[in-house]
Coordinates of C-alpha atoms in Angstrom, one line a residue:
Chain N
X1 CA 0.0 0.0 0.0
X2 CA 2.8 2.5 0.9
X3 CA 4.7 1.5 -2.2
X4 CA 1.6 2.1 -4.3
X5 CA 1.0 5.5 -2.7
X6 CA 4.6 6.6 -3.2
X7 CA 4.6 5.4 -6.8
X8 CA 1.3 7.4 -7.4
X9 CA 2.7 10.5 -5.7
X10 CA 5.9 10.3 -7.7
X11 CA 3.8 10.2 -10.9
X12 CA 2.4 13.6 -10.0
X13 CA 5.8 15.3 -10.6
X14 CA 6.0 14.7 -14.4
X15 CA 2.3 15.4 -14.7
X16 CA 2.7 18.7 -12.9
X17 CA 5.6 19.7 -15.2
X18 CA 3.5 18.8 -18.2
X19 CA 0.5 20.8 -17.0
X20 CA 2.7 23.8 -16.3
X21 CA 4.2 23.8 -19.7
X22 CA 0.8 23.5 -21.4
X23 CA -0.7 26.2 -19.2
X24 CA 2.3 28.4 -19.7
X25 CA 2.4 28.0 -23.5
X26 CA -1.4 28.1 -24.3
X27 CA -2.3 31.3 -22.7
X28 CA 0.6 33.0 -24.5
X29 CA -0.6 31.7 -27.8
X30 CA -3.7 33.8 -27.5
X31 CA -3.4 37.2 -29.3
X32 CA -2.9 40.2 -26.9
X33 CA -1.3 40.3 -23.5
X34 CA -2.2 41.5 -20.1
X35 CA -0.9 45.0 -20.6
X36 CA -2.9 45.5 -23.8
X37 CA -6.0 44.2 -22.1
X38 CA -5.4 46.5 -19.0
X39 CA -4.9 49.5 -21.3
X40 CA -8.4 48.8 -22.9
X41 CA -9.8 50.6 -25.9
X42 CA -8.0 53.9 -25.3
X43 CA -4.8 52.2 -26.2
X44 CA -1.3 52.8 -24.8
X45 CA 1.8 54.6 -26.1
X46 CA 4.6 52.5 -27.4
X47 CA 7.0 53.8 -24.7
X48 CA 4.6 53.1 -21.8
X49 CA 3.9 49.7 -23.2
X50 CA 7.6 48.8 -23.4
X51 CA 8.1 50.1 -19.9
X52 CA 5.3 48.0 -18.4
X53 CA 6.5 44.9 -20.4
X54 CA 9.9 45.3 -18.8
X55 CA 8.4 45.9 -15.4
X56 CA 6.4 42.6 -15.6
X57 CA 9.3 40.8 -17.3
X58 CA 7.3 39.9 -20.4
X59 CA 10.1 41.2 -22.6
X60 CA 12.5 38.4 -21.6
X61 CA 12.9 35.3 -23.8
X62 CA 9.9 32.9 -23.2
X63 CA 12.2 30.1 -21.9
X64 CA 13.6 32.4 -19.3
X65 CA 10.1 33.5 -18.3
X66 CA 9.1 29.8 -18.0
X67 CA 12.2 28.8 -15.9
X68 CA 11.6 31.8 -13.7
X69 CA 8.0 30.7 -13.2
X70 CA 9.1 27.2 -12.4
X71 CA 11.6 28.5 -9.9
X72 CA 8.7 30.3 -8.3
X73 CA 6.6 27.2 -8.3
X74 CA 9.3 25.2 -6.5
X75 CA 9.2 27.9 -3.8
X76 CA 5.4 27.7 -3.5
X77 CA 4.9 30.9 -5.3
X78 CA 2.3 30.8 -8.0
X79 CA 2.8 34.4 -9.0
X80 CA 0.6 37.5 -8.6
X81 CA -2.4 38.5 -10.6
X82 CA -1.6 41.4 -12.9
X83 CA -5.2 42.6 -12.5
X84 CA -5.8 42.5 -8.8
X85 CA -2.1 42.4 -7.7
X86 CA -3.0 39.8 -5.2
X87 CA -1.1 36.4 -5.0
X88 CA -2.7 33.7 -7.1
X89 CA -2.8 31.3 -4.2
X90 CA -4.7 33.8 -2.0
X91 CA -7.3 34.4 -4.6
X92 CA -7.6 30.7 -5.3
X93 CA -8.3 29.9 -1.6
X94 CA -10.8 32.8 -1.3
X95 CA -12.8 31.5 -4.3
X96 CA -12.3 27.7 -4.1
X97 CA -14.8 27.1 -1.2
X98 CA -17.6 28.4 -3.5
X99 CA -16.6 25.9 -6.2
X100 CA -16.1 23.1 -3.7
X101 CA -19.6 23.7 -2.2
X102 CA -21.2 23.7 -5.6
X103 CA -19.2 20.6 -6.8
X104 CA -19.9 18.7 -3.6
X105 CA -23.7 19.4 -3.9
X106 CA -23.6 18.4 -7.6
X107 CA -21.7 15.1 -7.1
X108 CA -23.8 14.2 -4.1
X109 CA -26.9 14.8 -6.2
X110 CA -25.4 12.8 -9.0
X111 CA -24.4 9.8 -6.9
X112 CA -27.5 9.7 -4.7
X113 CA -29.8 10.0 -7.6
X114 CA -27.8 8.3 -10.2
X115 CA -26.9 5.0 -8.5
X116 CA -30.5 4.3 -7.3
X117 CA -31.9 5.2 -10.7
X118 CA -29.4 2.9 -12.4
X119 CA -30.3 0.1 -10.0
X120 CA -34.0 0.5 -10.6
X121 CA -33.5 0.6 -14.4
X122 CA -31.4 -2.6 -14.3
X123 CA -33.9 -4.5 -12.0
X124 CA -36.9 -3.4 -14.2
X125 CA -34.9 -4.0 -17.4
X126 CA -36.9 -3.4 -20.6
X127 CA -39.9 -2.0 -18.8
X128 CA -41.2 1.5 -19.3
X129 CA -39.5 2.5 -16.1
X130 CA -36.1 1.4 -17.5
X131 CA -36.7 3.1 -20.8
X132 CA -37.8 6.4 -19.3
X133 CA -34.9 6.5 -16.9
X134 CA -32.4 5.7 -19.7
X135 CA -34.1 8.0 -22.1
X136 CA -34.0 10.9 -19.7
X137 CA -30.3 10.1 -18.9
X138 CA -29.4 10.2 -22.6
X139 CA -31.1 13.6 -23.0
X140 CA -29.3 14.9 -19.9
X141 CA -26.0 13.6 -21.1
X142 CA -26.4 15.2 -24.5
X143 CA -27.7 18.5 -23.3
X144 CA -25.1 21.4 -23.6
X145 CA -24.6 22.7 -20.1
X146 CA -25.0 26.5 -20.9
X147 CA -28.2 25.9 -22.8
X148 CA -29.7 23.7 -20.1
X149 CA -28.7 26.3 -17.5
X150 CA -30.5 29.0 -19.4
X151 CA -33.6 26.9 -19.9
X152 CA -33.8 26.3 -16.1
X153 CA -33.2 30.0 -15.3
X154 CA -36.0 30.9 -17.8
X155 CA -38.4 28.5 -16.2
X156 CA -37.7 28.5 -12.5
X157 CA -36.3 32.1 -12.1
X158 CA -38.1 33.9 -14.9
X159 CA -41.5 32.4 -15.3
X160 CA -42.1 30.7 -11.9
X161 CA -40.0 33.0 -9.8
X162 CA -39.0 30.2 -7.5
X163 CA -35.2 30.7 -7.4
X164 CA -32.8 33.7 -7.8
X165 CA -31.0 34.1 -11.1
X166 CA -27.4 34.4 -9.9
X167 CA -24.9 34.7 -7.0
X168 CA -24.5 32.7 -3.9
X169 CA -26.8 34.5 -1.5
X170 CA -29.1 37.6 -1.4
X171 CA -27.3 40.9 -1.0
X172 CA -29.5 41.5 2.1
X173 CA -27.3 39.2 4.1
X174 CA -23.8 39.9 5.1
X175 CA -21.6 37.9 7.4
X176 CA -17.9 37.1 7.4
X177 CA -16.9 33.8 5.8
X178 CA -16.0 31.2 8.5
X179 CA -15.8 27.9 6.5
X180 CA -16.3 29.4 3.1
X181 CA -19.3 27.2 2.5
X182 CA -22.3 29.5 2.3
X183 CA -24.7 26.9 3.6
X184 CA -22.8 26.5 6.8
X185 CA -21.8 30.1 7.2
X186 CA -25.4 31.3 6.8
X187 CA -26.5 28.9 9.5
X188 CA -23.6 30.0 11.8
X189 CA -24.5 33.7 11.2
X190 CA -27.9 33.0 12.8
X191 CA -29.6 35.5 10.5
X192 CA -33.2 34.8 9.7
X193 CA -33.7 33.4 6.2
X194 CA -30.0 33.5 5.3
X195 CA -29.8 29.6 5.0
X196 CA -32.9 29.6 2.9
X197 CA -31.5 32.2 0.7
X198 CA -28.1 30.5 0.3
X199 CA -30.0 27.2 -0.4
X200 CA -32.2 28.7 -3.1
X201 CA -29.1 30.1 -4.8
X202 CA -27.5 26.7 -4.8
X203 CA -30.3 24.7 -6.2
X204 CA -30.2 25.5 -9.9
X205 CA -26.4 25.6 -10.4
X206 CA -26.2 22.2 -8.6
X207 CA -28.8 20.7 -10.8
X208 CA -27.1 22.0 -13.9
X209 CA -23.6 20.9 -12.8
X210 CA -25.0 17.5 -11.7
X211 CA -26.8 16.7 -14.9
X212 CA -24.0 15.1 -17.0
X213 CA -22.4 13.1 -14.1
X214 CA -25.9 12.0 -13.0
X215 CA -26.6 10.7 -16.5
X216 CA -23.2 8.9 -16.8
X217 CA -23.5 7.4 -13.3
X218 CA -27.0 6.1 -13.9
X219 CA -26.1 4.5 -17.2
X220 CA -22.9 3.0 -15.7
X221 CA -24.7 1.7 -12.7
X222 CA -27.4 0.1 -14.8
X223 CA -25.0 -1.7 -17.1
X224 CA -22.8 -2.9 -14.1
X225 CA -25.9 -4.1 -12.3
X226 CA -27.2 -5.9 -15.4
X227 CA -23.9 -7.7 -15.6
X228 CA -23.8 -8.5 -11.9
X229 CA -27.5 -9.7 -11.6
X230 CA -26.7 -12.6 -13.9
X231 CA -23.8 -13.8 -11.8
X232 CA -23.8 -17.1 -9.9
X233 CA -23.3 -15.4 -6.5
X234 CA -26.6 -13.5 -7.0
X235 CA -28.4 -16.8 -7.5
X236 CA -26.7 -18.1 -4.5
X237 CA -27.9 -15.1 -2.5
X238 CA -31.4 -15.8 -3.6
X239 CA -31.1 -19.5 -2.9
X240 CA -30.2 -18.6 0.7
X241 CA -33.7 -17.0 1.0
X242 CA -32.5 -13.5 1.4
X243 CA -35.0 -10.7 0.8
X244 CA -34.8 -9.0 -2.7
X245 CA -33.7 -5.8 -1.1
X246 CA -30.6 -7.5 0.3
X247 CA -29.9 -9.5 -2.8
X248 CA -30.0 -6.4 -4.9
X249 CA -28.9 -3.7 -2.5
X250 CA -26.0 -5.6 -1.0
X251 CA -24.9 -8.7 -2.9
X252 CA -25.3 -7.2 -6.4
X253 CA -24.7 -3.5 -5.8
X254 CA -21.5 -4.0 -3.8
X255 CA -20.0 -5.7 -6.9
X256 CA -21.6 -3.3 -9.4
X257 CA -20.2 -0.4 -7.4
X258 CA -16.6 -1.3 -8.4
X259 CA -16.8 0.1 -11.9
X260 CA -19.2 2.8 -10.9
X261 CA -16.6 4.2 -8.3
X262 CA -14.1 4.5 -11.2
X263 CA -16.7 6.4 -13.2
X264 CA -17.5 8.7 -10.3
X265 CA -13.8 9.5 -10.0
X266 CA -13.6 10.4 -13.7
X267 CA -16.6 12.6 -13.3
X268 CA -14.6 14.9 -11.0
X269 CA -12.7 16.2 -14.1
X270 CA -16.1 16.6 -15.9
X271 CA -17.3 18.5 -12.9
X272 CA -14.4 20.9 -12.9
X273 CA -14.9 21.6 -16.7
X274 CA -18.7 21.9 -16.0
X275 CA -18.0 24.3 -13.1
X276 CA -16.4 26.8 -15.6
X277 CA -19.6 27.0 -17.6
X278 CA -22.0 26.7 -14.7
X279 CA -20.4 29.4 -12.6
X280 CA -20.3 31.7 -15.6
X281 CA -24.0 31.2 -16.4
X282 CA -25.0 31.7 -12.7
X283 CA -22.3 34.3 -11.8
X284 CA -21.2 32.0 -9.1
X285 CA -18.1 33.5 -7.6
X286 CA -15.9 30.4 -7.8
X287 CA -12.7 29.3 -9.5
X288 CA -14.5 28.5 -12.8
X289 CA -15.7 32.0 -13.3
X290 CA -12.3 33.3 -12.0
X291 CA -10.5 31.3 -14.7
X292 CA -12.8 32.5 -17.5
X293 CA -12.4 36.1 -16.5
X294 CA -8.6 35.8 -16.2
X295 CA -8.4 34.2 -19.7
X296 CA -10.3 37.2 -21.1
X297 CA -7.9 39.6 -19.2
X298 CA -4.9 37.5 -20.3
X299 CA -4.0 37.3 -16.6
X300 CA -1.1 34.9 -17.2
X301 CA -0.3 34.1 -13.6
X302 CA -3.9 33.4 -12.7
X303 CA -4.6 31.1 -15.7
X304 CA -1.3 29.2 -15.2
X305 CA -1.8 28.9 -11.4
X306 CA -5.5 28.1 -11.6
X307 CA -4.9 25.3 -14.2
X308 CA -2.1 23.8 -12.1
X309 CA -4.3 23.8 -9.0
X310 CA -7.3 22.3 -10.7
X311 CA -5.1 19.6 -12.3
X312 CA -3.7 19.0 -8.8
X313 CA -7.2 18.6 -7.4
X314 CA -8.3 16.2 -10.1
X315 CA -5.1 14.1 -9.6
X316 CA -5.6 14.0 -5.9
X317 CA -9.3 12.9 -6.3
X318 CA -8.2 10.2 -8.7
X319 CA -5.6 9.0 -6.3
X320 CA -8.3 8.8 -3.5
X321 CA -10.6 7.0 -5.8
X322 CA -7.9 4.4 -6.6
X323 CA -7.3 3.8 -2.9
X324 CA -11.1 3.5 -2.3
X325 CA -11.3 1.1 -5.3
X326 CA -8.9 -1.3 -3.5
X327 CA -11.0 -1.0 -0.3
X328 CA -14.3 -1.9 -2.2
X329 CA -12.7 -4.7 -4.3
X330 CA -10.9 -7.2 -2.1
X331 CA -9.4 -8.9 -5.1
X332 CA -7.0 -6.0 -5.9
X333 CA -6.1 -4.9 -2.4
X334 CA -2.6 -3.5 -2.7
Chain A
X1 CA -45.4 -38.9 2.8
X2 CA -42.6 -38.0 0.4
X3 CA -40.3 -35.2 1.2
X4 CA -40.6 -33.6 -2.3
X5 CA -43.2 -34.6 -4.8
X6 CA -43.5 -33.3 -8.3
X7 CA -46.1 -34.3 -10.8
X8 CA -46.0 -33.3 -14.4
X9 CA -43.7 -30.3 -14.1
X10 CA -43.5 -28.1 -17.2
X11 CA -41.2 -25.1 -17.5
X12 CA -41.4 -22.8 -20.5
X13 CA -39.2 -19.8 -21.3
X14 CA -40.4 -16.7 -23.3
X15 CA -37.7 -16.0 -25.8
X16 CA -37.4 -13.7 -28.8
X17 CA -37.7 -16.8 -31.0
X18 CA -41.0 -18.0 -29.3
X19 CA -41.7 -20.2 -26.4
X20 CA -39.1 -22.7 -25.4
X21 CA -40.2 -25.7 -23.4
X22 CA -37.1 -26.6 -21.2
X23 CA -38.9 -29.1 -19.0
X24 CA -41.8 -31.2 -20.2
X25 CA -43.9 -33.3 -17.9
X26 CA -41.3 -34.4 -15.3
X27 CA -42.6 -36.2 -12.2
X28 CA -40.5 -37.3 -9.3
X29 CA -40.5 -37.8 -5.6
X30 CA -37.8 -37.9 -3.0
X31 CA -38.0 -39.5 0.5
X32 CA -36.1 -38.3 3.4
X33 CA -32.7 -40.1 3.6
X34 CA -32.8 -41.0 0.0
X35 CA -30.2 -40.1 -2.7
X36 CA -31.9 -39.4 -6.1
X37 CA -29.8 -38.8 -9.1
X38 CA -31.0 -36.9 -12.1
X39 CA -28.9 -37.6 -15.2
X40 CA -28.9 -36.4 -18.7
X41 CA -26.8 -34.4 -21.1
X42 CA -26.5 -30.6 -21.2
X43 CA -29.8 -29.0 -22.0
X44 CA -31.9 -31.8 -20.8
X45 CA -33.7 -29.7 -18.3
X46 CA -32.1 -31.2 -15.2
X47 CA -31.1 -28.0 -13.5
X48 CA -34.1 -26.0 -14.7
X49 CA -36.5 -28.4 -13.0
X50 CA -34.7 -28.0 -9.7
X51 CA -34.3 -24.2 -10.1
X52 CA -38.1 -24.3 -10.5
X53 CA -38.4 -26.0 -7.1
X54 CA -36.1 -23.4 -5.6
X55 CA -38.0 -20.5 -7.3
X56 CA -34.8 -19.3 -8.8
X57 CA -35.8 -19.1 -12.4
X58 CA -35.7 -15.8 -14.2
X59 CA -39.0 -13.9 -14.8
X60 CA -39.2 -15.2 -18.4
X61 CA -39.9 -18.7 -17.1
X62 CA -43.4 -20.1 -16.7
X63 CA -43.6 -22.9 -14.3
X64 CA -46.6 -25.3 -14.3
X65 CA -47.3 -28.6 -12.5
X66 CA -50.2 -30.7 -11.5
X67 CA -48.6 -31.0 -8.1
X68 CA -45.4 -29.7 -6.4
X69 CA -45.3 -30.3 -2.7
X70 CA -42.6 -30.2 0.0
X71 CA -43.5 -32.1 3.2
X72 CA -47.0 -32.1 1.9
X73 CA -47.2 -28.3 1.5
X74 CA -47.8 -26.8 -1.9
X75 CA -44.8 -24.9 -3.0
X76 CA -45.9 -24.1 -6.5
X77 CA -48.2 -21.2 -5.6
X78 CA -46.2 -19.9 -2.7
X79 CA -45.9 -16.1 -2.2
X80 CA -42.3 -15.0 -2.6
X81 CA -41.9 -14.2 1.1
X82 CA -43.3 -17.6 2.1
X83 CA -40.9 -19.3 -0.3
X84 CA -38.0 -17.4 1.3
X85 CA -38.8 -18.9 4.6
X86 CA -38.3 -22.4 3.1
X87 CA -35.6 -21.8 0.6
X88 CA -32.1 -21.7 2.2
X89 CA -33.5 -23.3 5.4
X90 CA -35.5 -26.5 4.6
X91 CA -34.4 -26.9 1.0
X92 CA -31.0 -25.7 0.0
X93 CA -28.9 -25.9 -3.1
X94 CA -25.3 -26.0 -4.2
X95 CA -24.1 -25.2 -7.7
X96 CA -21.6 -26.2 -10.4
X97 CA -19.1 -23.3 -10.1
X98 CA -18.2 -23.0 -6.5
X99 CA -15.9 -20.0 -6.9
X100 CA -18.3 -18.0 -8.9
X101 CA -21.2 -19.0 -6.6
X102 CA -19.6 -17.1 -3.6
X103 CA -19.8 -13.4 -3.6
X104 CA -16.2 -12.1 -4.2
X105 CA -16.8 -8.9 -2.1
X106 CA -17.5 -10.6 1.2
X107 CA -15.7 -13.0 3.4
X108 CA -17.0 -16.5 3.5
X109 CA -17.7 -16.1 7.2
X110 CA -20.0 -13.2 6.4
X111 CA -21.7 -15.3 3.7
X112 CA -22.4 -18.2 6.0
X113 CA -23.4 -16.2 9.0
X114 CA -25.8 -14.2 6.8
X115 CA -27.8 -17.4 6.1
X116 CA -27.9 -18.1 9.9
X117 CA -29.0 -14.5 10.6
X118 CA -31.8 -14.9 8.0
X119 CA -33.3 -18.1 9.2
X120 CA -32.4 -18.5 12.9
X121 CA -32.6 -16.5 16.1
X122 CA -28.9 -17.0 17.0
X123 CA -27.1 -14.0 18.3
X124 CA -23.8 -12.8 16.7
X125 CA -21.6 -15.0 19.0
X126 CA -23.7 -18.1 18.6
X127 CA -23.7 -17.6 14.8
X128 CA -19.9 -17.4 14.7
X129 CA -19.7 -20.5 16.9
X130 CA -22.1 -22.4 14.5
X131 CA -20.2 -21.2 11.5
X132 CA -17.0 -22.6 13.0
X133 CA -18.7 -25.9 13.7
X134 CA -20.1 -26.1 10.1
X135 CA -16.7 -25.3 8.5
X136 CA -15.2 -28.0 10.7
X137 CA -17.9 -30.5 9.7
X138 CA -17.3 -29.9 6.0
X139 CA -13.5 -30.6 6.5
X140 CA -12.2 -27.0 6.2
X141 CA -8.9 -26.8 8.2
X142 CA -8.5 -24.0 10.7
X143 CA -12.1 -22.9 10.5
X144 CA -11.8 -19.8 12.7
X145 CA -9.2 -18.3 10.4
X146 CA -11.0 -19.5 7.2
X147 CA -14.1 -17.4 8.2
X148 CA -12.1 -14.2 7.4
X149 CA -11.1 -15.4 3.9
X150 CA -12.4 -14.1 0.7
X151 CA -13.4 -16.7 -2.0
X152 CA -10.5 -15.7 -4.3
X153 CA -8.1 -16.7 -1.5
X154 CA -9.5 -20.3 -1.6
X155 CA -9.3 -23.2 -4.0
X156 CA -12.4 -24.5 -5.9
X157 CA -12.7 -27.5 -3.7
X158 CA -12.6 -25.4 -0.6
X159 CA -15.1 -23.0 -2.1
X160 CA -17.4 -26.0 -2.7
X161 CA -16.9 -27.0 1.0
X162 CA -17.9 -23.5 2.0
X163 CA -21.0 -23.7 -0.2
X164 CA -22.0 -27.0 1.3
X165 CA -21.5 -25.5 4.8
X166 CA -23.8 -22.7 3.9
X167 CA -26.4 -25.1 2.4
X168 CA -26.3 -27.2 5.6
X169 CA -26.3 -24.2 7.9
X170 CA -30.0 -24.4 8.9
X171 CA -30.3 -28.2 8.9
X172 CA -32.1 -28.6 5.5
X173 CA -34.5 -31.6 4.9
X174 CA -33.5 -31.6 1.3
X175 CA -30.3 -30.7 -0.4
X176 CA -30.1 -30.2 -4.2
X177 CA -26.7 -30.5 -5.6
X178 CA -26.4 -29.3 -9.2
X179 CA -23.3 -30.8 -10.8
X180 CA -21.4 -30.2 -7.6
X181 CA -18.2 -31.8 -8.8
X182 CA -18.1 -30.9 -12.5
X183 CA -15.8 -27.8 -12.1
X184 CA -13.4 -29.6 -9.8
X185 CA -10.3 -31.7 -10.2
X186 CA -10.8 -35.5 -10.3
X187 CA -9.2 -36.1 -6.9
X188 CA -11.3 -33.3 -5.3
X189 CA -14.4 -34.6 -7.0
X190 CA -14.2 -37.9 -5.1
X191 CA -13.7 -36.0 -1.8
X192 CA -16.6 -33.7 -2.3
X193 CA -18.9 -36.6 -3.2
X194 CA -17.8 -38.6 -0.2
X195 CA -18.4 -35.5 1.9
X196 CA -21.9 -35.0 0.6
X197 CA -22.8 -38.7 1.1
X198 CA -21.3 -38.7 4.5
X199 CA -23.2 -35.6 5.6
X200 CA -26.4 -37.0 4.0
X201 CA -26.1 -40.2 6.0
X202 CA -25.4 -38.3 9.2
X203 CA -28.3 -35.9 8.9
X204 CA -30.8 -38.1 7.2
X205 CA -31.8 -35.5 4.7
X206 CA -32.9 -36.1 1.1
X207 CA -30.3 -35.5 -1.5
X208 CA -31.0 -34.7 -5.2
X209 CA -27.8 -35.0 -7.2
X210 CA -27.9 -33.6 -10.7
X211 CA -25.2 -34.9 -12.9
X212 CA -24.2 -36.0 -16.3
X213 CA -21.6 -38.4 -15.0
X214 CA -22.8 -42.0 -14.9
X215 CA -19.8 -43.0 -12.7
X216 CA -21.0 -40.6 -10.0
X217 CA -24.5 -42.0 -10.3
X218 CA -23.2 -45.6 -9.9
X219 CA -21.3 -44.6 -6.7
X220 CA -23.8 -42.5 -5.0
X221 CA -27.4 -42.8 -5.9
X222 CA -30.2 -45.0 -4.6
X223 CA -32.6 -44.1 -7.4
X224 CA -32.0 -42.6 -10.9
X225 CA -34.1 -40.5 -13.2
X226 CA -32.9 -40.1 -16.8
X227 CA -33.9 -36.9 -18.6
X228 CA -33.5 -36.1 -22.2
X229 CA -34.7 -33.0 -24.1
X230 CA -36.7 -31.9 -21.1
X231 CA -38.5 -35.1 -20.9
X232 CA -38.2 -37.9 -18.3
X233 CA -37.0 -41.1 -20.0
X234 CA -36.7 -43.6 -17.3
X235 CA -36.8 -43.9 -13.6
X236 CA -35.3 -46.9 -11.8
X237 CA -33.2 -47.8 -8.8
X238 CA -29.5 -47.7 -9.5
X239 CA -28.8 -51.4 -9.8
X240 CA -31.7 -52.0 -12.2
X241 CA -30.8 -49.1 -14.3
X242 CA -27.2 -50.2 -14.8
X243 CA -28.1 -54.0 -15.2
X244 CA -31.0 -53.7 -17.5
X245 CA -31.7 -50.2 -18.9
X246 CA -35.2 -50.1 -20.4
X247 CA -35.0 -46.9 -22.5
X248 CA -33.0 -46.6 -25.6
X249 CA -31.6 -43.3 -24.5
X250 CA -30.4 -44.8 -21.2
X251 CA -28.7 -47.5 -23.1
X252 CA -27.1 -44.8 -25.3
X253 CA -26.0 -42.9 -22.2
X254 CA -24.4 -46.1 -20.7
X255 CA -22.7 -47.0 -23.9
X256 CA -21.2 -43.5 -24.2
X257 CA -19.2 -44.1 -21.0
X258 CA -15.5 -43.7 -21.7
X259 CA -14.7 -47.4 -20.9
X260 CA -16.7 -48.4 -23.9
X261 CA -14.2 -46.6 -26.2
X262 CA -13.1 -48.5 -29.3
X263 CA -10.0 -47.4 -31.0
X264 CA -8.9 -43.8 -30.2
X265 CA -12.4 -42.2 -30.4
X266 CA -14.7 -41.8 -27.4
X267 CA -18.3 -43.0 -28.0
X268 CA -21.0 -40.4 -27.9
X269 CA -24.8 -40.6 -27.4
X270 CA -25.2 -39.4 -31.0
X271 CA -23.6 -42.7 -32.1
X272 CA -26.6 -44.5 -30.9
X273 CA -29.5 -44.6 -33.3
X274 CA -32.2 -43.3 -31.0
X275 CA -34.9 -42.9 -33.7
X276 CA -35.0 -46.6 -34.8
X277 CA -34.8 -48.2 -31.5
X278 CA -38.2 -49.1 -30.0
X279 CA -38.7 -47.3 -26.7
X280 CA -39.9 -49.1 -23.7
X281 CA -40.7 -47.7 -20.2
X282 CA -40.1 -44.1 -19.5
X283 CA -42.6 -41.4 -18.8

C-alpha cells in the first residue's frame, strides 16, 4: 500500500511539469497580452507599453520566463495577478470554497440519484421505467450545459420566480466567511432566512452541474448491475432465502459499485470543466468564473496557477478513488 | 409422505424466438434419507426443474405442474416471502461453479453467518460458533481463520466445501446438488462426493444429485431419473438401471461411457441410433 501510494505520488511530478508547460504556452498563444488588455480601448503609447512589459518581465525570452515561473513554483509561489495584484494562491483559496460547495452538492446529487436510478432501471430492465430513466439520462447527457442552465433559469427564475438568477446569497445578508461554505456560514450567522436564501441560490447551479455526471453514473450503474445480476453469486444469495432488497442492494450492488466508483472518479474532471460553464451562467463566484475572467484579461499568472491547482485537485481525487477502489474490491487490495 | 413430490412439471421460457419448453412433464419424488440422481446431457432440463423447485428461475420462465409439494405443503403457488422462509432453510442448493457461486466482495464467514441470521434467532456470538462448527464438519482446516477469507483466496474444492457448509447451515431436509463436482479436479471430485454422502447419511436429509456423470450415479445414488430434451425417459433404482436399462436413451448414455471406447475415439450418445430403437418404459 505504501509503495503504491509513493509510486502514485511520484507520478504527480511529471504530470505537474507537463501541465505547467501546457498552461504556460497556451495562454501565451492567444493574441494580446495583459498590458494590452489593461490598457483597454484607449490604447497605450509604445514607450509606456515597453516600460510595463519590462516591469512585468514579459520582454524576456519565453524560456527564461518559464524557468523563472518554475523556480517560483518550486518555492510555492504561483505568481501574482496582474489585474488584482494579489497572490494567485490567496485568490484561489478565497474562491475555491464556492466551487467546492457547488461541486460537492452536484456530485452528491449525481451519486445519490444516479446510483438508485441505475439500479431501478437494471432491475426493471426493458420496462417503461427502465426506458424512461435511460431516455432521460441520454437527454441529460447530450444537453449542452450552458443551454440547459439558461432553460432552467427561464423556467424557475423567470416564469415561476422560485429561485434567484445568480450569485450565492441575497445581497441583504452579510456575514464574514468562516468555512467558506455559504450553507454552513449562513447557519452560523444566525440571521433569519440566510440559510434559505443560500440554499435557493445553490439549487439551480447544482442541478445544472450534476446533470451530466448524473446521467453517466445512472447509465454505468445500470450496465454494471445488469452484468452482476446474472452472476452465480446473486443466484446463491437468492437461494439462501434472502429478501430481494438485500440480494440487490448488498450482494449485487456491492459488486456493481466497483466500476461505478471509477466512473465517479472520472466525473470529477467533468465536474471541474462543467463548473467553468455553470459558474459563468449563474455568476457563481468560484474558480471556474475566475479562470474564465482571467483568460479574457490574459492574466497569465492566474490562468497558469489556476490550471495547475485544478489539475492537482483532479489528480488527488483520482488517487483517493484508486485507494477507495482497493477497499471496495478485495481482489485487488494493494 | 414423500419429502418432495412433483407431478407433471413443465417449464417454459419466453424467448425472442418464441416459447421454449425446457422441462416437459417431469414427475419425481424424494424421500427423506434418499439419494436421487437426475442424469442427462446438457440442456436436458435437469437444472431447470430443480431451479423451479427453488423458485430461482428468471421472470421469463413459466412454471406449471399438477402438483409440487414439499413435506405435503404446496410450493408451486407460494408467495415470494413464504418461499424465502423455506428456501435456504429447509431446501438448499449448491451449484456447479463453487468459486463463482460465492460473492467475491464478502468474506466466506459473512456469507455463512448471513444465512444463519436470516433463518435463525442465534445471536452474533452463537452464529460465529455455529459457522466454525459447520466449517469443521465440511472438513475445512483451521475454521476460525478461514471465516475471514475471501473466496478468491481459496481453491475450488474449498469454495465448494464452503457452499456445502452454507447449504447445511440451517439443517435442511433436502439438499439439491447441481453438478457439484463438475468444475473440480478429479481427486477433489471424489472428496466432495464422499463428503456429501457422509453428511447426507449423518443428517438423514434427502439428496438430489444432478449430474451427467454415470460414474457418479453408480457410486452415490439409490434411485435414478434419466432426462432427455426436457422429458423424463426412465426412472429406476440404480442397480436395475445399470443392469437392464429399459429406455433406448439410457442405453445410449451407458454405452457412451469412456470405458466403452473402441480405438482412439470416445463414444457419444449421437452414435446410438435413437430414432429406430423401439422405446420401452419411461414417462
